[in-house]
Short mmCIF file of C-alpha atoms in Angstrom, two decimals:
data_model
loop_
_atom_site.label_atom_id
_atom_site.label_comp_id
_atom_site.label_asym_id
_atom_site.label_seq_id
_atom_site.Cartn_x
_atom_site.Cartn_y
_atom_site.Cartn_z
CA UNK A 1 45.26 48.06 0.19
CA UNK A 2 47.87 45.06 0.41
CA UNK A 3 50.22 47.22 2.27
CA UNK A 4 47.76 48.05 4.85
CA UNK A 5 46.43 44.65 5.35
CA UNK A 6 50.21 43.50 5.54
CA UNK A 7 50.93 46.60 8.40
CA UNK A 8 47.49 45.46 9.71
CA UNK A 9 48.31 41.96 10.46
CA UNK A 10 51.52 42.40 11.28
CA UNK A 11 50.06 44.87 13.50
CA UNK A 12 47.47 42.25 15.24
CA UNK A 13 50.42 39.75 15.19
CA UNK A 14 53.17 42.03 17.54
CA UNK A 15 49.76 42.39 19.96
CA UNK A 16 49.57 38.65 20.18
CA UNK A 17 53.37 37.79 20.50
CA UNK A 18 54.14 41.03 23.00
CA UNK A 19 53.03 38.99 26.08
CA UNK A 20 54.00 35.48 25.00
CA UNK A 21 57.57 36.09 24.14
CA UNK A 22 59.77 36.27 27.66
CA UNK A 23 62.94 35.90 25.59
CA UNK A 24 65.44 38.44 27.45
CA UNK A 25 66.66 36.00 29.74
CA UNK A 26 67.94 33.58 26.85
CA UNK A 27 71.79 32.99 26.08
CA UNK A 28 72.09 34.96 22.61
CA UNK A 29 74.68 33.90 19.77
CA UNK A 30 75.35 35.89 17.07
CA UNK A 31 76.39 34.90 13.40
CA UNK A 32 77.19 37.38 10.49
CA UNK A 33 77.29 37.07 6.42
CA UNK A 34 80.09 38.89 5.41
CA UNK A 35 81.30 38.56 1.44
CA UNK A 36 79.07 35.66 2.10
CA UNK A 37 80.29 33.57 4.52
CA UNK A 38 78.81 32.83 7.55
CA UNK A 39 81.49 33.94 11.02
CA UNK A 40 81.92 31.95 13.02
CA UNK A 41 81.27 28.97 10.62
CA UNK A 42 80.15 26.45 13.45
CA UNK A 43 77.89 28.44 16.08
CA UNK A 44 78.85 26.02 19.54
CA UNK A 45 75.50 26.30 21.53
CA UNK A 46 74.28 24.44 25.20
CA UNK A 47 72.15 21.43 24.97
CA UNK A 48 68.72 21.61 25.63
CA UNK A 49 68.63 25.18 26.21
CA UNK A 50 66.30 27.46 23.84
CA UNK A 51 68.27 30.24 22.66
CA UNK A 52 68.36 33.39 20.48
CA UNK A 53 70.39 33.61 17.38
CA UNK A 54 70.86 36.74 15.58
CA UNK A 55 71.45 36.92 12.09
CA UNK A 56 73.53 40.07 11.13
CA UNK A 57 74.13 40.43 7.12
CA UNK A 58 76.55 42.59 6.34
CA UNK A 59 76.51 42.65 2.72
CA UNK A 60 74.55 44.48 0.54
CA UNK A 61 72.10 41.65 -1.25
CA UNK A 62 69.17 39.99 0.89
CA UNK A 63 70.14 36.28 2.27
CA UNK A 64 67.92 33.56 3.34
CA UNK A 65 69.46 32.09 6.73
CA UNK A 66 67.72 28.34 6.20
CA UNK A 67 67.80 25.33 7.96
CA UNK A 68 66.13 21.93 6.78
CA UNK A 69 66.68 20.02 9.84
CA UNK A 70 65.73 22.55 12.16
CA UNK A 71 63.30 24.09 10.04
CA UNK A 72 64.09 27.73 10.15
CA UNK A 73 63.63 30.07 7.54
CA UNK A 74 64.68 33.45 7.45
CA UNK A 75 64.85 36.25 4.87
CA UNK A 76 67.78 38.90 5.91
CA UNK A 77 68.23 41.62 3.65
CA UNK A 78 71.12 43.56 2.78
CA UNK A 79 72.54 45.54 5.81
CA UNK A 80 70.38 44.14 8.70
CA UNK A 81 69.76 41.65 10.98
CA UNK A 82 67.20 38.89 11.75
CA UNK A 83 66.47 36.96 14.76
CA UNK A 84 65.77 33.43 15.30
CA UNK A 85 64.57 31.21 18.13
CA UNK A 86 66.15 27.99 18.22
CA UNK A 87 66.26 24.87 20.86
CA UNK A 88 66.37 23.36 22.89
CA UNK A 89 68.37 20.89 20.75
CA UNK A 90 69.57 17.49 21.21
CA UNK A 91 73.95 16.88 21.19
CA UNK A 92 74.52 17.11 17.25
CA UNK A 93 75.35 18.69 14.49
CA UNK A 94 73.01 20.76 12.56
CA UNK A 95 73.76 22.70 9.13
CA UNK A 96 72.46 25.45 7.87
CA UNK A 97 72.54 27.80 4.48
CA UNK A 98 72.36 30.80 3.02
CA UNK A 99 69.29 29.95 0.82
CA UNK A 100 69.75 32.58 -1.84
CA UNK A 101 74.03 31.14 -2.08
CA UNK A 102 73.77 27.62 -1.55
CA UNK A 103 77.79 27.40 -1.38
CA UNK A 104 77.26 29.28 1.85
CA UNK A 105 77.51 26.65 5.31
CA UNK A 106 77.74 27.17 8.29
CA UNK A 107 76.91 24.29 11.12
CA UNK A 108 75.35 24.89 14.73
CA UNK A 109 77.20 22.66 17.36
CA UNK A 110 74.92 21.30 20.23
CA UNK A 111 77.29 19.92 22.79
CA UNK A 112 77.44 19.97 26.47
CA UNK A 113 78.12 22.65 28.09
CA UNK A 114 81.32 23.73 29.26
CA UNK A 115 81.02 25.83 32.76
CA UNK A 116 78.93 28.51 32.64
CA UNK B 1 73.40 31.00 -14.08
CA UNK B 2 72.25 27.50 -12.81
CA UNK B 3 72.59 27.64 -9.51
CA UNK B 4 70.18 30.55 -10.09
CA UNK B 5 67.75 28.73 -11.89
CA UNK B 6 67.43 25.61 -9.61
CA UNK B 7 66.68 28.19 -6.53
CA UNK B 8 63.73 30.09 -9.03
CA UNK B 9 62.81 26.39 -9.73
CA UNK B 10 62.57 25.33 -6.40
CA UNK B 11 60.12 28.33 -5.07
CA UNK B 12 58.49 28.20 -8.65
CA UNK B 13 57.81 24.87 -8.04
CA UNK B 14 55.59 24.75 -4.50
CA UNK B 15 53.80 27.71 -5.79
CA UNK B 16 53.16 26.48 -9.30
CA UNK B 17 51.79 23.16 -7.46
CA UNK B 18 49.25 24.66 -5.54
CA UNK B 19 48.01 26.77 -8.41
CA UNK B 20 47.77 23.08 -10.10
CA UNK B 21 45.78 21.48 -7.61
CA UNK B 22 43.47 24.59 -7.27
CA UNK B 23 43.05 24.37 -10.61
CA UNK B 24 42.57 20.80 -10.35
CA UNK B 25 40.19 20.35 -7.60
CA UNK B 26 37.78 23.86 -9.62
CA UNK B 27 37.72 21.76 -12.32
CA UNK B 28 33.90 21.96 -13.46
CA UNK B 29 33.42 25.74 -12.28
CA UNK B 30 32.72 28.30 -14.88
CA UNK B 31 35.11 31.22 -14.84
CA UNK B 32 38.20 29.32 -13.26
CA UNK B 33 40.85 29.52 -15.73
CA UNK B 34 40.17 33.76 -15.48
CA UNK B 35 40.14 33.68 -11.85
CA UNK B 36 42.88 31.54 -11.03
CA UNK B 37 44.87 34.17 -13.39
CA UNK B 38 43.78 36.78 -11.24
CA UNK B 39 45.17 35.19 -8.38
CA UNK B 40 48.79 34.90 -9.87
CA UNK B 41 48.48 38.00 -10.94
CA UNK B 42 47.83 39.66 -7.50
CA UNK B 43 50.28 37.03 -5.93
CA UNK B 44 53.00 38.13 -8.05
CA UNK B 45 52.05 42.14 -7.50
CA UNK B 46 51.59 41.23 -3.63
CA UNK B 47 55.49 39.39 -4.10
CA UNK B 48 56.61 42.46 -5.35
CA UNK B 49 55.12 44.87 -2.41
CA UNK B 50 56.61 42.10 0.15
CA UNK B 51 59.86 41.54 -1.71
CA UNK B 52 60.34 45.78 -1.10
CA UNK B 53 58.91 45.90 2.43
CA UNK B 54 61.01 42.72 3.35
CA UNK B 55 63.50 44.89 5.71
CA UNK B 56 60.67 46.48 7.45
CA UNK B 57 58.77 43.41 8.26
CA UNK B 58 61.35 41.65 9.32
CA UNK B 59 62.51 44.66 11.78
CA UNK B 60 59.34 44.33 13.18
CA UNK B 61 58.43 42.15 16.84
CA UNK B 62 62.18 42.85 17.57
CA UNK B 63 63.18 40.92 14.47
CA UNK B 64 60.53 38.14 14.32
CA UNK B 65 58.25 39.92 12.26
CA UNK B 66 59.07 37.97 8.88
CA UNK B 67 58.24 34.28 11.02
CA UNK B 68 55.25 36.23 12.05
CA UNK B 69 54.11 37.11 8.33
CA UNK B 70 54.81 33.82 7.27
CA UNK B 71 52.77 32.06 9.45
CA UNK B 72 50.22 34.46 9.07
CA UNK B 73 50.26 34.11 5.39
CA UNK B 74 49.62 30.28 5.52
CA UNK B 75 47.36 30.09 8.22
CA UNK B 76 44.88 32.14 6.02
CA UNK B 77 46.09 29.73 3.06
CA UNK B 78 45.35 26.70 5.72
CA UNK B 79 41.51 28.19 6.47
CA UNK B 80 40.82 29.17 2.88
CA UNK B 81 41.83 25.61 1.75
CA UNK B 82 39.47 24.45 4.65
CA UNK B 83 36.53 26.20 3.72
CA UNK B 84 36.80 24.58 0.37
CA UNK B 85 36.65 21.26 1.58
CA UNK B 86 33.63 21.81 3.74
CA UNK B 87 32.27 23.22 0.85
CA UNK B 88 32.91 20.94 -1.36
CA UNK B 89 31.38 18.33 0.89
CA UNK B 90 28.00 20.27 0.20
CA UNK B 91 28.37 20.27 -3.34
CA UNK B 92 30.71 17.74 -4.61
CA UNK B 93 28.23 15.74 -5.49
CA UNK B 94 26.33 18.03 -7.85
CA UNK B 95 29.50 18.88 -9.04
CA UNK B 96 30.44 15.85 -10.18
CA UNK B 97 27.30 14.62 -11.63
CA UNK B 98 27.43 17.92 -13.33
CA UNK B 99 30.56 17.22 -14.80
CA UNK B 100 29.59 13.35 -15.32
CA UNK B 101 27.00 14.48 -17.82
CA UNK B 102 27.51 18.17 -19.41
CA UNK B 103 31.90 17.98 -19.72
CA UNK B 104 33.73 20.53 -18.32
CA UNK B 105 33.44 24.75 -17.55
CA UNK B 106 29.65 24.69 -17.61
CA UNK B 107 28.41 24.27 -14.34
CA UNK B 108 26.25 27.07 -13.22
CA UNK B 109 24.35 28.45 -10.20
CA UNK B 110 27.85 27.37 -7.49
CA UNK B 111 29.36 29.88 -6.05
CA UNK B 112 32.64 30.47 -7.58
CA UNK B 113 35.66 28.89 -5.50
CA UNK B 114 36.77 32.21 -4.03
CA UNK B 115 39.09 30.56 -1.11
CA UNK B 116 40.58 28.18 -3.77
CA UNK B 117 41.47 31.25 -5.71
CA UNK B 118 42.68 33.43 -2.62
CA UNK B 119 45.10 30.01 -1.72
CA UNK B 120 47.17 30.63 -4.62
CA UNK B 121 47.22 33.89 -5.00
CA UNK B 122 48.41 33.50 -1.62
CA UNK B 123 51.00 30.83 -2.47
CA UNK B 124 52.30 32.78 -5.16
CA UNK B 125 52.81 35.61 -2.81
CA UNK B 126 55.54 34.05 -0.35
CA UNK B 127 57.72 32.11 -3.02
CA UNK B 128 57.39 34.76 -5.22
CA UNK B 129 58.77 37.75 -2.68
CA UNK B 130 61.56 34.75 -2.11
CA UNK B 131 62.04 34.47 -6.03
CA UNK B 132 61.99 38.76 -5.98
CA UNK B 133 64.67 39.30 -3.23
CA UNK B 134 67.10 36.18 -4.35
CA UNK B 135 67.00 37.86 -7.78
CA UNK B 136 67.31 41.21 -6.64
CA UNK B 137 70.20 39.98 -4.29
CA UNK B 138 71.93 38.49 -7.46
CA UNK B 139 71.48 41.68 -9.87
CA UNK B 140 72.54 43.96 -6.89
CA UNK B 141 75.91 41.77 -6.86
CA UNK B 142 76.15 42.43 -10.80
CA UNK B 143 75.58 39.03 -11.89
CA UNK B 144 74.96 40.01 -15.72
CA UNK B 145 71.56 41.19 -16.56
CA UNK B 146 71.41 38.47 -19.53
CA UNK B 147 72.65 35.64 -17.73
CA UNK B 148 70.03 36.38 -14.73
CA UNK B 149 67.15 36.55 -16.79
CA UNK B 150 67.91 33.42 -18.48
CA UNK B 151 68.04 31.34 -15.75
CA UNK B 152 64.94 33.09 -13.34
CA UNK B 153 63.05 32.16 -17.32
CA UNK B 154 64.17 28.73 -16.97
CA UNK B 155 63.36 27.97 -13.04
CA UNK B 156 59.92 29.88 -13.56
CA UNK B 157 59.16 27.90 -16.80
CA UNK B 158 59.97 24.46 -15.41
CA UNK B 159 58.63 24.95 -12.16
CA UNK B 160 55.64 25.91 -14.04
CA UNK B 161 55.50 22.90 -16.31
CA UNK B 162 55.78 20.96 -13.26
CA UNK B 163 52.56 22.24 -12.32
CA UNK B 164 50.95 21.99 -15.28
CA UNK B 165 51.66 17.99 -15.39
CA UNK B 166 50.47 17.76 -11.91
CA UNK B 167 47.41 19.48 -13.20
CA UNK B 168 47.09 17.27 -16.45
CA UNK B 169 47.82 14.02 -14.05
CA UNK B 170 44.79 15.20 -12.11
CA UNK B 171 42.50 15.38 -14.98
CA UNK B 172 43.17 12.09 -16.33
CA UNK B 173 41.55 10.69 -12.62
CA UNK B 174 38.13 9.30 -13.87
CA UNK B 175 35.41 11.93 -12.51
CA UNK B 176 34.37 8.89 -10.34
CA UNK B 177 37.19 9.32 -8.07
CA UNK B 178 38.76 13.22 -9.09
CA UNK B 179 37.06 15.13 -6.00
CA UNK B 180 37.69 12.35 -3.77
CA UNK B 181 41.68 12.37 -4.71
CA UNK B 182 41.83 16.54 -4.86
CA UNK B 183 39.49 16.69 -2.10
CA UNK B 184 42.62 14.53 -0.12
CA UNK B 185 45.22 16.87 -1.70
CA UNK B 186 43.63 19.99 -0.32
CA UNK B 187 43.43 18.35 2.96
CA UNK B 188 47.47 17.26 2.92
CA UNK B 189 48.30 20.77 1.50
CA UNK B 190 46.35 22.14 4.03
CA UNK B 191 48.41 19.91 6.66
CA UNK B 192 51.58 20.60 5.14
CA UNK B 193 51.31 24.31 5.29
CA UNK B 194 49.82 24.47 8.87
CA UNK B 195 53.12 22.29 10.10
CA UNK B 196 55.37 24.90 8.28
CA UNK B 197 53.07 27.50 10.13
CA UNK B 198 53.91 25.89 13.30
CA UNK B 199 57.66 25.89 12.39
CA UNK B 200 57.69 29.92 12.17
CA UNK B 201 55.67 30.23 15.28
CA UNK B 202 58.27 28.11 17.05
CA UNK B 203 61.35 30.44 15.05
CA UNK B 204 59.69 33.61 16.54
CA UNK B 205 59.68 31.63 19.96
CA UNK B 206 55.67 31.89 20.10
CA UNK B 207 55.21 28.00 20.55
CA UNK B 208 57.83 25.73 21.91
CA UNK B 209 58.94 22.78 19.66
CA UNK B 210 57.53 20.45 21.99
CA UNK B 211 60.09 17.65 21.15
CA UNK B 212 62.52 19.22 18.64
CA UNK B 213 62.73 16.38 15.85
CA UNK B 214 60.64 13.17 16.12
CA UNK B 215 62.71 11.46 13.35
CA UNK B 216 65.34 12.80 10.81
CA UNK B 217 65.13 11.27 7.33
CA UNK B 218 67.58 13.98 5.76
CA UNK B 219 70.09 11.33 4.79
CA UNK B 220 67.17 9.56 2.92
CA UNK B 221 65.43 12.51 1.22
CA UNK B 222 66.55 16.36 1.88
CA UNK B 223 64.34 19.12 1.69
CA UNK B 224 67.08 21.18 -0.60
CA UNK B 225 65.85 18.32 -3.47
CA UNK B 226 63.50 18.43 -6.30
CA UNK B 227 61.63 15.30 -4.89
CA UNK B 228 62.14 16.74 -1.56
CA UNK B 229 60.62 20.06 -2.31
CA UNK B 230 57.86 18.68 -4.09
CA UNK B 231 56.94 15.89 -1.46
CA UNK B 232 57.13 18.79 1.17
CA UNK B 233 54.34 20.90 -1.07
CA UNK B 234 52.07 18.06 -1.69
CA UNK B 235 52.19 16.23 1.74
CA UNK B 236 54.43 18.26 4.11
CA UNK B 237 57.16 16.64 3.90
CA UNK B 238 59.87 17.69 6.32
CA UNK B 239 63.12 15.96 7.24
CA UNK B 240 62.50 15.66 10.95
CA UNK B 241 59.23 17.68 12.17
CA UNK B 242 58.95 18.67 15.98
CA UNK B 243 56.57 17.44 17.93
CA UNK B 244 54.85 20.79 17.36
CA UNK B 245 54.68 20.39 13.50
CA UNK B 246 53.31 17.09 13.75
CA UNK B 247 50.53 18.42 16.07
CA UNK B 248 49.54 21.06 13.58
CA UNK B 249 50.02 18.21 10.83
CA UNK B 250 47.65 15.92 12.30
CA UNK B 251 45.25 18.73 14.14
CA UNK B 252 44.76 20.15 10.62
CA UNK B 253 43.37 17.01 9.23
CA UNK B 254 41.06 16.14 11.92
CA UNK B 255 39.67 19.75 12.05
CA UNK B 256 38.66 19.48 8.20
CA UNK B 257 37.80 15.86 8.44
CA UNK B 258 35.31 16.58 11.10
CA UNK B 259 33.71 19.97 9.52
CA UNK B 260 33.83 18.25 6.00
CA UNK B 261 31.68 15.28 7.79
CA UNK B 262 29.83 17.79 10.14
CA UNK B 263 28.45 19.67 7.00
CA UNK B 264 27.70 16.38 5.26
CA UNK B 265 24.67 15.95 7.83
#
């Protein structure tokens, strides 16, 4: 019964967010946990520009991709990859974790942009 | 082995505080202490069915579907811990006179506080899939079986016992002022988990951020803390909200301020 309310909602949710999320058109950056570490370890991204940033895990155990300051949480389990929305962000630098290895950093850069 | 425990300790912790304040603010209804166990109990088994169908969800809405979940997840928590309040602004009173003259667990003839109930059950649900997959991601590793248990035993316990003092605090209140002051902390919970709602709609790019953070007060107080995680249960605490959090924040007050006063009459 759980698992079909989960499927259902989930369900009702992919209805709602089918037309609302344009998305294809955004610059995508890519960041992968191998032997936990994050690569690259800083993630340079435009200034005030939403963007999409996939999470690839490449090791077997789940990882939580987490940010406090830009509140983002994201659960990636072993072998797969997440996506996450981000921006548009201010000039800074903003560090993240893996949640589930705390030693794990990484840092996204928000800096202007060189030419595009 | 404690870096293990202080991340069980940390989920344990938000979830361990709701159940406290639920079974705070029910304090007075017959039958509580049985159905608030029912609730973990179907939290933890709902954890477990997450925890395993983690991959799939998140695969899901071309890789948003775990943001999606989550806020899904709390807003239910959000409108169950709303309905209590305008409930409880119908029958607070008789509750607390009850309570006033007759001590606690015998108040009859109220209907049980189902939504209370379904809010931790609920809360127990997303820290404890967190708790399942961090765990799961440590024993898959081959951290030692021993070692692992002992400290998931110690994060649970603490974080538990951290709820349980919250929940002793909140019965020391004088009956005078209790439903008033867990009245408030169903409200800021409420709050709190709406803004963190907010957050994943904005992750899954369903709501922009509006202005991305309105302050940042990581320096003074992080959300990786104890105090931090524990402010950010009680009140919503984040570092430095967007301008959509804060909306939801604030929106999620007024709503259940107004409906508690509407059913007043």
């Amino acid at each position: 019964m759980i698992f079909s309310l989960i499927k259902r909602s989930v369900a009702v949710l992919l209805l709602l967010a089918a037309p609302l999320s344009a998305g294809s058109d955004l610059p995508v950056f890519r960041l992968t946990l191998k032997g936990h570490q994050f690569a690259p370890q800083k993630v340079t991204v435009p200034l005030g520009r939403k963007f999409k940033l996939v999470v690839s895990n490449e090791d077997a155990e789940p990882a939580e991709f987490e940010s406090f300051v830009l509140h983002r949480e994201q659960v990636v389990v072993g072998k797969s990859e997440a996506v996450v929305y981000l921006g548009p962000l201010k000039a800074g630098r903003y560090e993240f974790i893996d949640d589930f290895h705390s030693q794990t950093r990484g840092v996204i850069e928000a800096a202007a942009a060189e030419k595009k | 082995m404690i870096a293990s425990a202080l991340i069980v300790f940390r989920e344990a912790l938000e979830a361990a505080l709701v159940i406290g304040i639920v079974l705070g603010a029910t304090r007075g209804l017959k039958g509580r202490k049985t159905a608030v166990a029912w609730g973990v109990g179907s939290g933890i088994m709902g954890a477990l069915v997450v925890a395993a169908l983690m991959g799939r969800i998140a695969q899901a809405a071309s890789g948003t579907g775990q943001a999606l979940f989550e806020a899904a997840v709390l807003f239910t928590a959000v409108a169950m811990l709303g309905w209590h309040s305008v409930w409880m602004s119908r029958h607070g009173k008789r509750l607390a006179q009850d309570l006033k003259n007759l001590g606690s667990d015998v108040t009859k003839g109220l209907r049980p506080a189902t939504a209370l109930y379904a809010a931790a059950a609920l809360a127990v649900l997303r820290e404890g899939s967190e708790i399942v997959l961090f765990l799961y991601g440590l024993a898959a590793s081959g951290a030692g079986a021993g070692a692992l248990c002992l400290g998931g035993l110690i994060g649970l316990s603490a974080g538990a016992a951290a709820g349980g003092l919250l929940y002793l605090g909140l019965v020391r209140i004088p009956v005078r002022l209790f439903f008033r002051v867990t009245g408030w902390m169903i409200v800021l919970l409420a709050a709190g988990m709406a803004s963190q709602a907010a957050a994943f709609l904005n992750q899954a790019d369903l709501l922009p951020s509006i202005k991305d953070s309105l302050w940042d007060t990581s320096r003074l107080l992080s959300a990786q803390s104890v105090l931090g995680t524990l402010l950010k249960t009680l009140v919503g605490y984040t570092p430095s909200p967007s301008g959509l959090q804060m909306l939801f924040y604030a929106g999620t007050i007024a709503l259940i301020a107004s409906l508690t006063k509407l059913a007043e009459e």
